Coordinates of C-alpha atoms in Angstrom, one line a residue:
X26 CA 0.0 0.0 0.0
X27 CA 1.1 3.3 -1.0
X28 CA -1.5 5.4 1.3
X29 CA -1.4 5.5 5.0
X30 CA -4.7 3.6 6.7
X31 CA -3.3 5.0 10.0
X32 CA -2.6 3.0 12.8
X33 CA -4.8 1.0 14.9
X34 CA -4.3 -0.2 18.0
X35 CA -2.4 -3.1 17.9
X36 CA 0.2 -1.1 15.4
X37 CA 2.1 0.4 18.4
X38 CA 4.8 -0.9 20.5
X39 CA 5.6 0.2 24.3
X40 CA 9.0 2.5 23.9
X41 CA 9.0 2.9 20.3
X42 CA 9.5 6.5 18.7
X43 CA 7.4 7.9 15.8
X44 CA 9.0 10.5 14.1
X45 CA 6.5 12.5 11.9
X46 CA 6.2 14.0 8.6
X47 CA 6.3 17.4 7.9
X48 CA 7.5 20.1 9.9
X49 CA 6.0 23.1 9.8
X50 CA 7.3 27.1 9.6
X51 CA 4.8 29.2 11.2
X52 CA 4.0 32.8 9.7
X53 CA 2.7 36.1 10.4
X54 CA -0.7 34.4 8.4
X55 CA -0.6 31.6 10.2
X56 CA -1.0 34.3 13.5
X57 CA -3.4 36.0 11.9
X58 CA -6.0 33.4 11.0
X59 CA -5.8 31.8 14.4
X60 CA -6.7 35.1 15.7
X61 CA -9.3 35.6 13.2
X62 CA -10.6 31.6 14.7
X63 CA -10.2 32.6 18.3
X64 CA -10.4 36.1 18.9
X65 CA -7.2 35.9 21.5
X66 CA -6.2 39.7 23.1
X67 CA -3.0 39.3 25.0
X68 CA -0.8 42.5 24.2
X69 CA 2.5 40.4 24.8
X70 CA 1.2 37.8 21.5
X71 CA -0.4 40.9 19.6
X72 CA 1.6 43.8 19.3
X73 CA 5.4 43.8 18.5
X74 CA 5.7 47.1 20.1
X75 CA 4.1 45.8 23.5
X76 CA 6.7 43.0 23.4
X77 CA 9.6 45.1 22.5
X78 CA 8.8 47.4 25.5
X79 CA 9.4 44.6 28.0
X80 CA 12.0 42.5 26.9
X81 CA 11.2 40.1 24.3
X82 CA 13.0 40.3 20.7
X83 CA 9.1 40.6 18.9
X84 CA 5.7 39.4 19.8
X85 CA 6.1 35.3 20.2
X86 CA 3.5 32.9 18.8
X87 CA 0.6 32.5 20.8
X88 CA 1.4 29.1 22.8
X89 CA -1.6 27.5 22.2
X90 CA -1.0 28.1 18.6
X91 CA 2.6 26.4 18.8
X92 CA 0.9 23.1 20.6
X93 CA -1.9 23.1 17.8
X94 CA 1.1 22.8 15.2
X95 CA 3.1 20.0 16.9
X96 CA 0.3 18.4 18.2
X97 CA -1.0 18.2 14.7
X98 CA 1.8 16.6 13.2
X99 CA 1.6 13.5 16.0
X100 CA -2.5 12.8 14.1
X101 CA -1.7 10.9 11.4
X102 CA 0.3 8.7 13.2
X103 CA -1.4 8.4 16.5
X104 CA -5.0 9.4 16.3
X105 CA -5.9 9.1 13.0
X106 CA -8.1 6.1 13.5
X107 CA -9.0 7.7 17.0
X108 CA -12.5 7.9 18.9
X109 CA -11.3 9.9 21.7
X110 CA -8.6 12.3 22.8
X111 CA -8.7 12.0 26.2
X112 CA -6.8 13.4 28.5
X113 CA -3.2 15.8 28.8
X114 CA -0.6 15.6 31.2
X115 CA 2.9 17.2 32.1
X116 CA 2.9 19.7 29.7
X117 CA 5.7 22.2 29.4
X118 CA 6.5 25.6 27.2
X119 CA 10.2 25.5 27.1
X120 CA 10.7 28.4 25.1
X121 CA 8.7 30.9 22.9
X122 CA 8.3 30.2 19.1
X123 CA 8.5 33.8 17.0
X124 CA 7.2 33.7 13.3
X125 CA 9.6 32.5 11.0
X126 CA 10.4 29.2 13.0
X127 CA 10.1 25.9 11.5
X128 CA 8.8 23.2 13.9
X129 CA 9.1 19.1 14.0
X130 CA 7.5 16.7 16.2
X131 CA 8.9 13.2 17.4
X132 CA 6.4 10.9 20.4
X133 CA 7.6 8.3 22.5
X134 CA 5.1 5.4 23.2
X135 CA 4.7 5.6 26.6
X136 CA 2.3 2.9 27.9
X137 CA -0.4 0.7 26.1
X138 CA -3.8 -0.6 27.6
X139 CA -6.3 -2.4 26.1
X140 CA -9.8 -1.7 27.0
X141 CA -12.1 -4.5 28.0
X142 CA -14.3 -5.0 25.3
X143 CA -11.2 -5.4 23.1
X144 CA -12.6 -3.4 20.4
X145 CA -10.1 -0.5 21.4
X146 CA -7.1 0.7 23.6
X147 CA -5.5 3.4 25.2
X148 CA -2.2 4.6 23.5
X149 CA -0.1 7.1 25.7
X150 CA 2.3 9.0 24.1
X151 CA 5.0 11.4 25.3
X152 CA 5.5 14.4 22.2
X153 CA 8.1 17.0 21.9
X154 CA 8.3 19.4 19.4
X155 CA 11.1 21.3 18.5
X156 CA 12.7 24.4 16.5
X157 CA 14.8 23.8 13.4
X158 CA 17.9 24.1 15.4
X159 CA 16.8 20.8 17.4
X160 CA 16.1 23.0 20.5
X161 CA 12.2 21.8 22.6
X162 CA 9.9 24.4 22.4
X163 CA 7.1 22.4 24.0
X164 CA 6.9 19.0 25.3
X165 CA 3.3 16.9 26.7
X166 CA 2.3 13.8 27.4
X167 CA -1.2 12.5 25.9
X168 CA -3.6 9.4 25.9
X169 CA -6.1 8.7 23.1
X170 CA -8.7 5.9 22.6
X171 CA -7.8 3.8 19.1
X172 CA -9.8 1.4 17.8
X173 CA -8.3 -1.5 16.8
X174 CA -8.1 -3.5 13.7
X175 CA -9.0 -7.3 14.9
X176 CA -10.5 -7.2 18.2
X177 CA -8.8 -10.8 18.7
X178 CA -5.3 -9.3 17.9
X179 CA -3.5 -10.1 20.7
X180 CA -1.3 -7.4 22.7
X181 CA 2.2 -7.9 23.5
X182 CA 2.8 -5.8 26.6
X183 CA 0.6 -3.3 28.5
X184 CA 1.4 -0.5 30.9
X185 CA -0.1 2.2 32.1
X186 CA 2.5 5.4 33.1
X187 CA 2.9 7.1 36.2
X188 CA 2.5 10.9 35.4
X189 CA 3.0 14.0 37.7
X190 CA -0.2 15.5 38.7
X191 CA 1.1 19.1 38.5
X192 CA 4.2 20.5 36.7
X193 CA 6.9 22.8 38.9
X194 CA 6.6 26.4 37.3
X195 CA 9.9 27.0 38.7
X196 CA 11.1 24.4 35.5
X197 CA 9.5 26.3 33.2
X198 CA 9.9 30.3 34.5
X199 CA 13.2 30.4 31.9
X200 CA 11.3 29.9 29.0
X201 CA 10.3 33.9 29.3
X202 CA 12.8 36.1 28.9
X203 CA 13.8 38.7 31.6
X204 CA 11.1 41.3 31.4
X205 CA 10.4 45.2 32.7
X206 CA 7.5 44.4 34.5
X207 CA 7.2 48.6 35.1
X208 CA 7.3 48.5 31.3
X209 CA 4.3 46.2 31.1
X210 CA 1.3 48.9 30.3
X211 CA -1.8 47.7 32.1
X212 CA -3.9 50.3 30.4
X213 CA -3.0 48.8 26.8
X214 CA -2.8 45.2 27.9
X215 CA -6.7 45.8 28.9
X216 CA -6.6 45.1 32.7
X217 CA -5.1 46.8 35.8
X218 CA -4.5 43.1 38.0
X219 CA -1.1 41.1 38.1
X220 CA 0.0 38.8 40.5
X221 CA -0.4 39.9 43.3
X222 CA -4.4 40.8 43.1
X223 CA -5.5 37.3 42.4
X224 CA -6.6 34.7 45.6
X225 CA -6.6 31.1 46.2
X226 CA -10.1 29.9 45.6
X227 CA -11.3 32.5 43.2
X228 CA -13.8 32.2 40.8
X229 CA -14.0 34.0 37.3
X230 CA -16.8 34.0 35.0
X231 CA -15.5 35.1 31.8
X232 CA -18.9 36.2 30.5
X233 CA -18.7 36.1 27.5
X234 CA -19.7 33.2 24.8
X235 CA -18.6 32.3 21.7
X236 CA -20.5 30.4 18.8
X237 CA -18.8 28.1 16.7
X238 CA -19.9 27.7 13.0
X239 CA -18.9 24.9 10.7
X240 CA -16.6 26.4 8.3
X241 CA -14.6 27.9 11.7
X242 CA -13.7 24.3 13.3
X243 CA -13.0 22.7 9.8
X244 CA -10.4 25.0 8.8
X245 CA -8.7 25.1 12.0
X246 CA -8.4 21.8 12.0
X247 CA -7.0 22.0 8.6
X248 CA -4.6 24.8 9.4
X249 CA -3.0 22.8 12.4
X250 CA -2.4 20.0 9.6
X251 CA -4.7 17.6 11.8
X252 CA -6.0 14.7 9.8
X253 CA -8.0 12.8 12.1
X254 CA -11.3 11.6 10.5
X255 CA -13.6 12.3 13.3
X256 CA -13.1 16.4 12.5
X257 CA -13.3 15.9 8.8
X258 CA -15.5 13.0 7.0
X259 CA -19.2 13.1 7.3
X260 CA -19.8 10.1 5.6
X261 CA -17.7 7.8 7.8
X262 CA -18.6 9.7 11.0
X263 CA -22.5 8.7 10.4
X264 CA -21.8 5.0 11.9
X265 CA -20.4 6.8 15.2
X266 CA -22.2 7.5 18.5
X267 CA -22.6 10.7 17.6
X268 CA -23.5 10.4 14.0
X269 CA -21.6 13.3 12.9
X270 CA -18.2 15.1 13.1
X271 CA -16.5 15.9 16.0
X272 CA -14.8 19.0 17.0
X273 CA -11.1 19.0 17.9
X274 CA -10.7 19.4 21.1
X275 CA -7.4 21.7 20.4
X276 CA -10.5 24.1 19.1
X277 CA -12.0 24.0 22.7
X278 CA -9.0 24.7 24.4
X279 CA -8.2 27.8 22.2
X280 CA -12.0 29.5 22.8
X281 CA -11.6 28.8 26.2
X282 CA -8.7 30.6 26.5
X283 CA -9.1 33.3 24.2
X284 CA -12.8 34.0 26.5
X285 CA -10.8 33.9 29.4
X286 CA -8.9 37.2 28.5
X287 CA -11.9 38.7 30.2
X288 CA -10.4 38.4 33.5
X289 CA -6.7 37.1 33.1
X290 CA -5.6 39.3 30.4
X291 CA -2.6 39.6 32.2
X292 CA -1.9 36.3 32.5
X293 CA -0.3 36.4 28.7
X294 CA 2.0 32.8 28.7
X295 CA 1.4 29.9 29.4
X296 CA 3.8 27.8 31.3
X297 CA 2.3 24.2 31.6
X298 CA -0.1 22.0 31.3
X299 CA -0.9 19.8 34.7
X300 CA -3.9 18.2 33.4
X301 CA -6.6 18.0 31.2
X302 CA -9.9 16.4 30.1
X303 CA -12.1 16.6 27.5
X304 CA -15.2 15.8 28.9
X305 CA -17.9 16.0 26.7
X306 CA -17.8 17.0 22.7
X307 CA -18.6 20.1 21.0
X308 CA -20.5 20.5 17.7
X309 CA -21.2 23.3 15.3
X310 CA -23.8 25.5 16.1
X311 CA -22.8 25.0 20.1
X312 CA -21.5 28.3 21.8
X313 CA -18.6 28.0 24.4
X314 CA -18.6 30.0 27.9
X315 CA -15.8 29.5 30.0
X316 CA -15.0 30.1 34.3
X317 CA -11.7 29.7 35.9
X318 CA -10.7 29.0 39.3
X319 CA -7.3 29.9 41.2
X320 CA -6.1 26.9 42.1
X321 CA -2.1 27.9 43.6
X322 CA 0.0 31.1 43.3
X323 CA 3.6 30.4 43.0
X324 CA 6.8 32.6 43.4
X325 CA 9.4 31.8 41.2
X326 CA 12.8 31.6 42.4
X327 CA 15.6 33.8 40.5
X328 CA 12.1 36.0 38.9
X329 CA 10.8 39.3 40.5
X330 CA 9.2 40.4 37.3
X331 CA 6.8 37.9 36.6
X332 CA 4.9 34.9 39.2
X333 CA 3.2 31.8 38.2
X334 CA -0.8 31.3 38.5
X335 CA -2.3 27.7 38.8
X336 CA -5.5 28.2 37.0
X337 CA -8.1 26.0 36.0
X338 CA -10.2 26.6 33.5
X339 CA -13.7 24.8 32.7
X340 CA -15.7 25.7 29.4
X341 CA -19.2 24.4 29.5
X342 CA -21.9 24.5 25.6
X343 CA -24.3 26.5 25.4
X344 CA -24.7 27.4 29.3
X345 CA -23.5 30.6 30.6
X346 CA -20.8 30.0 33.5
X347 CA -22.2 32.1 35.9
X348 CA -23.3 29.4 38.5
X349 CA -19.8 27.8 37.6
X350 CA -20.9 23.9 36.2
X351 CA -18.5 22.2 37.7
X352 CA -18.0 18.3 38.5
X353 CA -21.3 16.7 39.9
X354 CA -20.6 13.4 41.8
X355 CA -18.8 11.0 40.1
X356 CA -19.2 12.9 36.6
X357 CA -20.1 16.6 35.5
X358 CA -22.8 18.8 35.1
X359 CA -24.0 18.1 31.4
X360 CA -23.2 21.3 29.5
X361 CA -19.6 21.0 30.6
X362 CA -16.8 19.9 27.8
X363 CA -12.9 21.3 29.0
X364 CA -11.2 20.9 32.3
X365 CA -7.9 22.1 32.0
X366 CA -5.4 22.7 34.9
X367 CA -2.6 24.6 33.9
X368 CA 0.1 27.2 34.9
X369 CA 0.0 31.0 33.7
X370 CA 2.9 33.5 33.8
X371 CA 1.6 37.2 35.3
X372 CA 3.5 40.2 35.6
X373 CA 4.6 41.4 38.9

């Protein structure tokens, strides 16, 4: 065969390494279009002026927008005959990505475990991507749900990994460069709090919603190069559950974030990702509202300008957030779809 079926289940092998086709240099359009998809605001990834003014060389990539490009070149060969992404874990932004820059992804094949219907399995993978010069720009750790080929294929060896629940900041402060936090212009960023004004248990609603249409989700997923069928083909997506296509759950994460400005606009980088769940899928025609909750506020040694916010952030269809849906016994309220624990980098 000359085409790529994509693998299945019983294709991987615990500790192998996929290195995938196509790296990718990321433009000024690229930026543009994903803010055209997202609406994001934060001054640091919008204006080269803002960036200048405290410390960095130009306005870097939006991060979400790096780990949409290297998460979409791990599809074809570890979701492509996916039903479910399912869950994120030890995520890290090890350096900021500025237009130009080409980017490559390589995954490790960190643990294997076959479900108990044996009709699919959970692959766990560990993906880095990097710049041209070899150097990791971002590195995560996720677990899909594959179907497999012949549910009486037989597995060779199982395991599920041990991952860290949350991610030091402190590992991941460098990644910014020193910045002139008396440089940083609260009036043009669009919000007068930083570090310090933010509490341990607080609540945000960010207010506002966000509809998605059709054409929006299909050519982001196209623009992040992901291939997965789920996103993109109707007519094998009408023998599903769901009966038609999915969202990416990427998308999710970038609304959420974008709505979230209202509220964190100062928390412009992200640091890590500690963990996240896709709870429920999104469709066209849906509209996304998003609430975060403080969850730690961390110091960072060797760094007065900037400290480290341990947000989570839960984005619920077509329900606005301001009785925050949140988990309800041993599941979630229903019109909830994200919950995302990650770190944030604020100004001092």
């Amino acid at each position: 065969m000359k085409t790529n079926p994509g693998r299945f289940f019983e294709d991987f092998r615990l500790g192998e390494t996929i290195r995938h086709a196509t790296p990718r240099t990321v433009t000024t359009g690229d930026v543009a279009l994903y803010t055209a998809l997202y609406g994001p605001r934060f001054a640091v990834q919008s204006s080269d002026a803002f960036a200048r003014a405290i410390g960095y060389p130009a306005s870097p990539l939006d991060d979400l927008l790096t780990f949409h490009v290297v998460f979409g070149k791990t599809v074809p060969d570890v979701s492509l005959n996916a039903l479910a992404n399912l869950g994120y874990a030890e995520g890290g932004f090890h350096r900021p990505v500025y237009p130009g820059e080409t980017l490559s992804t390589v995954s490790e094949v960190i643990g294997l475990k076959e479900s108990s219907n044996r009709q699919t399995g959970v692959v766990y993978v560990r993906s880095t991507g990097s710049d041209a010069s070899g150097r990791t720009v971002l590195s995560y750790c996720r677990w899909v749900l594959v179907r497999k080929r012949d549910p009486e294929a037989k597995i060779a060896q199982e395991h599920v990994p041990q991952l860290a629940k949350v991610v030091n900041p402190a590992d991941l402060a460098n990644a910014l460069p020193p910045l002139d936090p008396a440089a940083y212009d609260t009036a043009l960023a669009g919000s007068p709090h930083r570090f310090s004004d933010y509490a341990v248990g607080e609540k945000i609603d960010h207010v506002d919603g966000m509809t998605v249409e059709e054409a929006e989700h299909q050519i982001a997923t196209r623009l992040f190069q992901n291939t997965a069928k789920v996103h993109f083909d109707a007519v094998a997506t009408r023998e599903t559950k769901f009966g038609k296509r999915l969202i990416y759950g990427g998308h999710v994460i970038s609304l959420a974030r974008a709505l979230s400005f209202n509220g964190l606009a100062n928390a412009f980088a992200i640091g890590g990702i500690n963990a996240g769940r896709h709870v429920a899928p999104l469709f066209a025609g849906d509209t996304v509202y998003a609430w975060s909750e403080v969850l730690e506020t961390a110091e960072l040694p060797g760094r007065s300008d900037i400290g480290a916010l341990r947000l989570r952030t839960v984005a619920a269809k077509n329900q606005p957030c301001g009785a925050y849906p949140d988990k309800q016994g041993e599941g979630y309220d229903p019109s909830v779809i994200l919950d995302l624990d990650y770190w944030a980098f604020i100004p001092r």
